[in-house]
Short mmCIF file of C-alpha atoms in Angstrom, two decimals:
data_model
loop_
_atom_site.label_atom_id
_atom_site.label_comp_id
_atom_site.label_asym_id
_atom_site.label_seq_id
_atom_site.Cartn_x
_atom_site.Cartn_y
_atom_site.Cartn_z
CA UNK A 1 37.51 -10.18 170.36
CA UNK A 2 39.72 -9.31 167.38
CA UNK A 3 42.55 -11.98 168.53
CA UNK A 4 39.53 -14.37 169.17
CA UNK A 5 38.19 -13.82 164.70
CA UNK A 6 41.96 -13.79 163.73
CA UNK A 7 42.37 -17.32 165.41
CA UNK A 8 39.19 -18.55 164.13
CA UNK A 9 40.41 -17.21 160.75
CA UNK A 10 43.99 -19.10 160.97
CA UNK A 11 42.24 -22.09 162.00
CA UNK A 12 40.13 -22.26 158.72
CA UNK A 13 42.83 -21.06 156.52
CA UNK A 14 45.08 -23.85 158.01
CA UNK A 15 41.88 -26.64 157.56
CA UNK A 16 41.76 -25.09 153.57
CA UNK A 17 45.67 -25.39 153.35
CA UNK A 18 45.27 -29.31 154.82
CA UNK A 19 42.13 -30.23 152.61
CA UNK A 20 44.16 -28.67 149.61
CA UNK A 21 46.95 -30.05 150.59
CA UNK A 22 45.59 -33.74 150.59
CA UNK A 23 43.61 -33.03 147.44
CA UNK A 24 47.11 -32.44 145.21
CA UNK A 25 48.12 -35.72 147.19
CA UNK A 26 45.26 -38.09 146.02
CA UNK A 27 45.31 -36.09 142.57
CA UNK A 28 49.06 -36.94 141.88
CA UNK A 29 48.19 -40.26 143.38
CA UNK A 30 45.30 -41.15 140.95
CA UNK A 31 47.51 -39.57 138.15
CA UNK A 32 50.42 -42.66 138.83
CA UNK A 33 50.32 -45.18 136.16
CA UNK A 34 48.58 -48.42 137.83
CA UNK A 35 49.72 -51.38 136.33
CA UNK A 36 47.55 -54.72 137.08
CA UNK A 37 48.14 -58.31 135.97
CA UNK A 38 44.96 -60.24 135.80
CA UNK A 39 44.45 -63.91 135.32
CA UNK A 40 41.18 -64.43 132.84
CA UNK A 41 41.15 -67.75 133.24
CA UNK A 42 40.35 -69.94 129.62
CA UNK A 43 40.70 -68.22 126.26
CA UNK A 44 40.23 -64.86 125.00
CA UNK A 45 36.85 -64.68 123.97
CA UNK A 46 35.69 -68.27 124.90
CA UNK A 47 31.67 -68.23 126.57
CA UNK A 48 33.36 -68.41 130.14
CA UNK A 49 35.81 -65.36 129.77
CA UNK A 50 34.30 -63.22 127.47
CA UNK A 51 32.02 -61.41 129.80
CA UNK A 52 35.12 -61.42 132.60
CA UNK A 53 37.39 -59.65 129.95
CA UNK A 54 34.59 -57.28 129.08
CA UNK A 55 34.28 -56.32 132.72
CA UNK A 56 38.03 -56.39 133.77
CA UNK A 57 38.96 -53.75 130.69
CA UNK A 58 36.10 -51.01 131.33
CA UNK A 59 37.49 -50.87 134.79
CA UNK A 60 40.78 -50.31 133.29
CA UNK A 61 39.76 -47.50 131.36
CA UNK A 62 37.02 -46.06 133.66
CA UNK A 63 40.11 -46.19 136.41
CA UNK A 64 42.61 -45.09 134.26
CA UNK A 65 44.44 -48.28 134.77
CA UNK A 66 47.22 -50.52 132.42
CA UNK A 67 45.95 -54.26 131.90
CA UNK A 68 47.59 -57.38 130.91
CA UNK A 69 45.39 -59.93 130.31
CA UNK A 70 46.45 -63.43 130.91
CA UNK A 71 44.86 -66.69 129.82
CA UNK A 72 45.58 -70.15 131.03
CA UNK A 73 42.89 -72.67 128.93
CA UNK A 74 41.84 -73.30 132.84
CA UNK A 75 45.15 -75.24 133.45
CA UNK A 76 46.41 -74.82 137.26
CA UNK A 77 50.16 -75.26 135.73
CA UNK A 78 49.85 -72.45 133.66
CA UNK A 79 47.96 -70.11 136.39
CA UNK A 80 50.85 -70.33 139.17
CA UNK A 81 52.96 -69.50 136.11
CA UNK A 82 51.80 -66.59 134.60
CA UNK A 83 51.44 -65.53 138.66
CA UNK A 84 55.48 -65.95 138.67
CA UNK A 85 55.49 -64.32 135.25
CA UNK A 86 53.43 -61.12 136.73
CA UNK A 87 55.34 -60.84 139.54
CA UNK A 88 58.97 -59.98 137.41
CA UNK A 89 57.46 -57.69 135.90
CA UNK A 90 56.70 -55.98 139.39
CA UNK A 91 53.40 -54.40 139.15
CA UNK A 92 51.50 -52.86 141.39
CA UNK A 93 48.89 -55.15 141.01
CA UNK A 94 47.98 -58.97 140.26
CA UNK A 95 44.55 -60.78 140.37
CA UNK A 96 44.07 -63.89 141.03
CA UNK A 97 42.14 -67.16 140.27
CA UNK A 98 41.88 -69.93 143.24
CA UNK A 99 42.38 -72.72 140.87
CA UNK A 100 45.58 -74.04 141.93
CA UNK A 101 44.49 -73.99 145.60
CA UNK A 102 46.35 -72.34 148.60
CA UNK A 103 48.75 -74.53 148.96
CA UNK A 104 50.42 -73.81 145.19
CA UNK A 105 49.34 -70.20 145.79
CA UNK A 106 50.77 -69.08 149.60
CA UNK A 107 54.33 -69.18 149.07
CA UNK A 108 53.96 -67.00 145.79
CA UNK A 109 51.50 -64.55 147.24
CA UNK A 110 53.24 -64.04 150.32
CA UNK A 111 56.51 -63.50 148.34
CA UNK A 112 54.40 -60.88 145.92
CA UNK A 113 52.92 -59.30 148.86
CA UNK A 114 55.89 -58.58 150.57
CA UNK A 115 57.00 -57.03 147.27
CA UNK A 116 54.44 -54.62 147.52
CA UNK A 117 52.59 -55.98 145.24
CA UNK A 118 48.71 -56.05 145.86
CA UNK A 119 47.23 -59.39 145.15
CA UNK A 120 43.38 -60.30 145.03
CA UNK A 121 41.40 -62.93 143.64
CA UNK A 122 38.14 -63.60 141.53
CA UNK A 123 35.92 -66.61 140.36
CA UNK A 124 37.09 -69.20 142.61
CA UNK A 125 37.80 -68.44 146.31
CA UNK A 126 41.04 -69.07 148.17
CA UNK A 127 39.42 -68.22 152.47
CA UNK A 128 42.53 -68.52 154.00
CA UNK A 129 44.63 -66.20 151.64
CA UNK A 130 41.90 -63.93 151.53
CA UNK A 131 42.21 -63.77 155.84
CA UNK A 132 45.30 -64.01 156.21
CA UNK A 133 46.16 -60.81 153.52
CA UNK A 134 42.69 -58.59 153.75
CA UNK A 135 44.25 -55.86 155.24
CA UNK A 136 46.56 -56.14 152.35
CA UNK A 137 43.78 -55.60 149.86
CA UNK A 138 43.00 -59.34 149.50
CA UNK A 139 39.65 -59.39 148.11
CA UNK A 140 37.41 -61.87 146.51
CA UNK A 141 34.95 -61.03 143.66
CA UNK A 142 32.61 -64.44 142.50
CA UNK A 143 29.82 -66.17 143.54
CA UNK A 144 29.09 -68.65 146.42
CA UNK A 145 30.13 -71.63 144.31
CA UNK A 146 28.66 -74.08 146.73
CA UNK A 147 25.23 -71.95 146.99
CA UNK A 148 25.54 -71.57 142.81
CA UNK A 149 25.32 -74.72 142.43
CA UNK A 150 22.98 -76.02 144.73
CA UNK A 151 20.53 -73.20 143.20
CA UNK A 152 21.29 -75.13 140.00
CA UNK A 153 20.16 -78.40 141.04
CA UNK A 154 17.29 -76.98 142.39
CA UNK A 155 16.31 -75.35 139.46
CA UNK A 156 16.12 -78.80 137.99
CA UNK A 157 14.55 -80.27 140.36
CA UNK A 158 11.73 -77.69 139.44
CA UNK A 159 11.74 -78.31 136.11
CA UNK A 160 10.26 -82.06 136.38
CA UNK A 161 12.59 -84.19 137.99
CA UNK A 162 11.58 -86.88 140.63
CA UNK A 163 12.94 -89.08 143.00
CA UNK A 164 14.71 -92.59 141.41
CA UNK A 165 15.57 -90.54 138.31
CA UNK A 166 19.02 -91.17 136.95
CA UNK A 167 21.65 -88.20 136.48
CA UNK A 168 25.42 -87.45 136.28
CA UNK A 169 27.04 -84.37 137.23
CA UNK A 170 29.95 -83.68 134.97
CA UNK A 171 32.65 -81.78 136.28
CA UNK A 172 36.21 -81.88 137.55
CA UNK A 173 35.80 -83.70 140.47
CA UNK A 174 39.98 -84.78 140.66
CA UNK A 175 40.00 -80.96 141.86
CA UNK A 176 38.60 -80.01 145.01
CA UNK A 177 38.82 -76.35 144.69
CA UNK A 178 37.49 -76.88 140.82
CA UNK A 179 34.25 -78.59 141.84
CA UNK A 180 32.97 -76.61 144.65
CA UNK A 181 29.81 -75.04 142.86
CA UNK A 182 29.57 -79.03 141.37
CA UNK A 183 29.53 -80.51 144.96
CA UNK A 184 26.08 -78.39 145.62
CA UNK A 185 24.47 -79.00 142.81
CA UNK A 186 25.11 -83.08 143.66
CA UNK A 187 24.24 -82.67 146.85
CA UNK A 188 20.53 -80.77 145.68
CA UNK A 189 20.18 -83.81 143.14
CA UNK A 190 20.96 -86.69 145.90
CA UNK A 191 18.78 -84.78 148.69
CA UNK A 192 15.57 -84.96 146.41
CA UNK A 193 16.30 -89.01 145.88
CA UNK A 194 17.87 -89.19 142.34
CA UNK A 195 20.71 -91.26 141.92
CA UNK A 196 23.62 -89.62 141.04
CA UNK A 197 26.55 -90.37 139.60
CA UNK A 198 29.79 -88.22 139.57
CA UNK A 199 31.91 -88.70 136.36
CA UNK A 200 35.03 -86.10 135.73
CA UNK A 201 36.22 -83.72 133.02
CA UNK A 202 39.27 -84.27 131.92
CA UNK A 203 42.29 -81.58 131.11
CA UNK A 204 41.84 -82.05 127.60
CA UNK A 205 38.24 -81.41 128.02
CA UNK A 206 38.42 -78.38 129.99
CA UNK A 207 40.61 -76.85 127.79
CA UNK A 208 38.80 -77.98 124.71
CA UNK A 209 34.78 -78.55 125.44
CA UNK A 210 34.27 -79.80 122.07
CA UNK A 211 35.78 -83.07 123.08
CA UNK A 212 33.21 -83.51 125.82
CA UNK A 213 30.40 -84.37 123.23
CA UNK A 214 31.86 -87.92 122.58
CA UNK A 215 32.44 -88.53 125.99
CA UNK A 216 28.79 -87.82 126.76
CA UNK A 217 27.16 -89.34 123.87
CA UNK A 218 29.11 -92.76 124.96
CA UNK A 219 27.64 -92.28 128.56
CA UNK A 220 24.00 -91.74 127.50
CA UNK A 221 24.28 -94.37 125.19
CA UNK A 222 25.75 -96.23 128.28
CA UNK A 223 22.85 -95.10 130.37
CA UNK A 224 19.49 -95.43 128.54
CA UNK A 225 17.72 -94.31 131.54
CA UNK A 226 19.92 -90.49 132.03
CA UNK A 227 17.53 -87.92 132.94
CA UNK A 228 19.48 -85.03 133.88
CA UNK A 229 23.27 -84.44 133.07
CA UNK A 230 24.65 -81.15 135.68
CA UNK A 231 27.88 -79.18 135.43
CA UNK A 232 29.39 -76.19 136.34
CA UNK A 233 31.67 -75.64 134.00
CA UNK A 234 31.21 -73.06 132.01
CA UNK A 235 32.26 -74.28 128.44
CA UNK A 236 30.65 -77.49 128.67
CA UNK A 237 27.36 -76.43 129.14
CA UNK A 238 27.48 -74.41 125.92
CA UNK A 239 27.99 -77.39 124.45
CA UNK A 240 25.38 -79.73 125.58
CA UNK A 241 22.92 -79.38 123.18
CA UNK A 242 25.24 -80.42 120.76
CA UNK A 243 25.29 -83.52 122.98
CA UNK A 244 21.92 -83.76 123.34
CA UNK A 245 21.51 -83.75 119.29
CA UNK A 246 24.17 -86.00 118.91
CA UNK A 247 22.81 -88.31 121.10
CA UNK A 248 19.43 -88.28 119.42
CA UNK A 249 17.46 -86.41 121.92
CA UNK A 250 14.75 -83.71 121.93
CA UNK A 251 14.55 -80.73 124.12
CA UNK A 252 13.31 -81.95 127.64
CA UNK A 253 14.44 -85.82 127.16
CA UNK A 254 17.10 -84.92 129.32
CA UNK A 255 17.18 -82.20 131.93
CA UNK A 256 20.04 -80.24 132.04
CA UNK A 257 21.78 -77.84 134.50
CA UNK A 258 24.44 -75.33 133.72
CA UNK A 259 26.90 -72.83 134.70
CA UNK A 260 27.33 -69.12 133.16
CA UNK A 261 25.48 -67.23 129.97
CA UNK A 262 27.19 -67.57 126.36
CA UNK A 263 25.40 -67.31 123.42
CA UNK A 264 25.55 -70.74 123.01
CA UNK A 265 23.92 -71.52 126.20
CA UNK A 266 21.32 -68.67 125.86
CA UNK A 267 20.38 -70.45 122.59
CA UNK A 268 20.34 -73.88 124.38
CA UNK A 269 17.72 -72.11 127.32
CA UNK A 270 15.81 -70.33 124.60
CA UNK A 271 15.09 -73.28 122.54
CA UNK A 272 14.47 -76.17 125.34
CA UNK A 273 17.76 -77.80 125.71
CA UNK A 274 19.17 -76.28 129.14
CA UNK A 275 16.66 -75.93 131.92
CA UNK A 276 18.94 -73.74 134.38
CA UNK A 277 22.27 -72.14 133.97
CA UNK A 278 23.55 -70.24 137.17
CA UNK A 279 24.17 -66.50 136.63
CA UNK A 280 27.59 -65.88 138.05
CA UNK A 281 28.04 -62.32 136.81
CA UNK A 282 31.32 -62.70 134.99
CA UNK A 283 31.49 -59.10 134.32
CA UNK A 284 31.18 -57.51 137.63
CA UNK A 285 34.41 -60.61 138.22
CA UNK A 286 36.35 -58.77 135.61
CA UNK A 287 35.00 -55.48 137.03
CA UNK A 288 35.13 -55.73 140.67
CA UNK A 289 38.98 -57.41 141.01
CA UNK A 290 40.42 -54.19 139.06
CA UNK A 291 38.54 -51.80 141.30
CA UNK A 292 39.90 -53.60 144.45
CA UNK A 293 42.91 -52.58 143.09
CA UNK A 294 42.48 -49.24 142.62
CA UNK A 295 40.75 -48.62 146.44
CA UNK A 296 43.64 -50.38 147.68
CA UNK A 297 46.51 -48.58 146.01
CA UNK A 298 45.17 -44.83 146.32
CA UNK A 299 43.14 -45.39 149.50
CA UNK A 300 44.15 -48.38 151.49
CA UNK A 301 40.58 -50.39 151.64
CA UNK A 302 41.29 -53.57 152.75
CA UNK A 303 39.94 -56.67 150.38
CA UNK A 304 36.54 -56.57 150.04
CA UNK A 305 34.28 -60.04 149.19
CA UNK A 306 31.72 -59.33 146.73
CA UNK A 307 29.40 -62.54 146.22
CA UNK A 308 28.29 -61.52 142.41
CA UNK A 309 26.04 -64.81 141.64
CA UNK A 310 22.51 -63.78 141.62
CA UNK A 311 20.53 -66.71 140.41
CA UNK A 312 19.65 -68.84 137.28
CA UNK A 313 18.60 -68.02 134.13
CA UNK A 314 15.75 -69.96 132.73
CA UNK A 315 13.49 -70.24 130.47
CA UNK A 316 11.27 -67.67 132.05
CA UNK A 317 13.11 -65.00 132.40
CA UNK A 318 15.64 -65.10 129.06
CA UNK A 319 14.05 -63.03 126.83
CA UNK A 320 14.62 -60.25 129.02
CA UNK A 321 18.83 -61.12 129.78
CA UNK A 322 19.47 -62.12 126.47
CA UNK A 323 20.26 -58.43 124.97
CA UNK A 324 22.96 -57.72 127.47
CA UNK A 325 24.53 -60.97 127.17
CA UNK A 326 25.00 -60.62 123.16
CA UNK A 327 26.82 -57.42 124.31
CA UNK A 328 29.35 -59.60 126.32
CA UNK A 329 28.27 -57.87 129.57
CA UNK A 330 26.22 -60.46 131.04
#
């Protein structure tokens, strides 16, 4: 009997020793320096990044990690640069937007992974990348962009639009993987029996969405019939009631359908101008991509995707959203 309790007693003090043992491990693990690139996408503190940013840096610090913030003006060039720029600097972690598309990314991520670096993405989806490298920690964090959008259009559909009526969806169309979350919201639009028309955004413009209000003030003076105008891009629906006054309109003349929550848009929902903008969740995109990260790196979880849009943001409902957005959190 006495072998029998000092066995026993070996065995737990040997389970105590292991659990100790990987407890120091994960401890001087966690207590590494993590370094992660992460691609913001426009410009510090524009409507479309600011809640990213916001996100991506109280992951850092809640995580303990280093961040270096990158931002492109939303130009695909300048993305698969920075990408080669982040990877000389050799850090343990990069994060990715799908912008360029897989075939500009898989050479560059295969090369990074094979570094050792972890790579995983956010906002716009690269599927293949994101199969081929899960196990890798290839994540995604964003929303649907297809469902997004088609929510959108639907949202304007509800607030008064019939079949015949006019519209144009304004978005980058020349890019496949940019226009996505624009192909639903068309394809909402054209199923309820308006006719649509699909005019693009320029590289100018999506750098710089102040130069979209001449552009659309020519095409509803063009179009004295427009009764919706949809996009989702960010920027430029921040800017549409500008258009809208420029143009000569009142609130409702026009319906329009947006992407993401600035305080410019939340103005344009409060006061009449935007009928639906699609809540994307840019914060939990900034959030989520560094935490991926982190699970990876200490813990080997493979990529996770995280679908973080939600819904729109209307009228209705924007009295109670609008505090947390002024933060830069929503």
């Amino acid at each position: 009997m006495k072998m029998k309790r000092y066995f026993k007693l070996f065995a737990l003090l040997m389970i105590v020793a292991l659990f100790a043992s990987l407890s120091v491990q994960l401890t001087v693990a966690q207590d590494e320096e993590i370094v992660v690139y992460m691609q913001m996408g426009g410009t510090e503190g524009d409507p479309s990044t600011l809640a990213r940013t916001n996100g991506a840096r109280a992951a850092a610090e809640d995580l303990g990690i280093t961040l270096v913030e990158q931002y492109s003006g939303w130009d695909p060039q300048v993305m698969i640069e920075q990408f080669r720029q982040a990877m000389a600097a050799q850090p343990d972690g990069i994060v990715i937007m799908g912008h360029p598309g897989e075939d500009a990314f898989a050479p560059l991520v295969e090369e990074a992974i094979n570094a050792g670096i972890i790579v995983t993405s956010g906002n716009n989806p690269l599927p293949n990348l994101e199969a081929q490298y899960q196990s890798e920690g290839f994540g995604y964090a964003g929303a649907d962009l297809y469902e997004g959008g088609y929510l959108t259009g639907r949202a304007m559909i509800a607030a008064g639009l019939q079949a015949g009526d006019q519209a144009v969806v304004y978005d980058i169309w020349s890019n496949e993987s940019r226009s996505v979350s624009s192909r639903g919201l068309y394809d909402a639009l054209v199923e309820a029996g308006l006719t649509v028309e699909q005019l693009d955004v320029s590289q100018e413009v999506d750098s710089d969405a102040s130069l979209a209000i001449p552009v659309l003030t020519a095409y509803i003076a063009a179009n004295p019939n427009l009764r919706a105008i949809g996009t989702q891009h960010g920027n430029i629906t921040a800017v549409l009631p500008d258009v809208l006054q420029a143009a000569g309109k009142n609130p409702g003349d026009i319906i329009i359908g947006g992407i993401d929550l600035s305080p410019a848009t939340i103005e344009g929902i409060t006061n009449g101008w935007i009928s639906a903008s699609f809540d994307q969740v840019l914060y939990l995109q900034g959030y989520y991509p560094i935490q991926q990260i982190y699970l990876t790196y200490n813990y080997l979880i493979p990529g996770l995707h995280i679908n973080t849009g939600v819904g729109t943001v209307t009228p209705d409902n924007i009295a109670e959203i609008a505090p947390l957005i002024e933060e830069g959190i929503r």
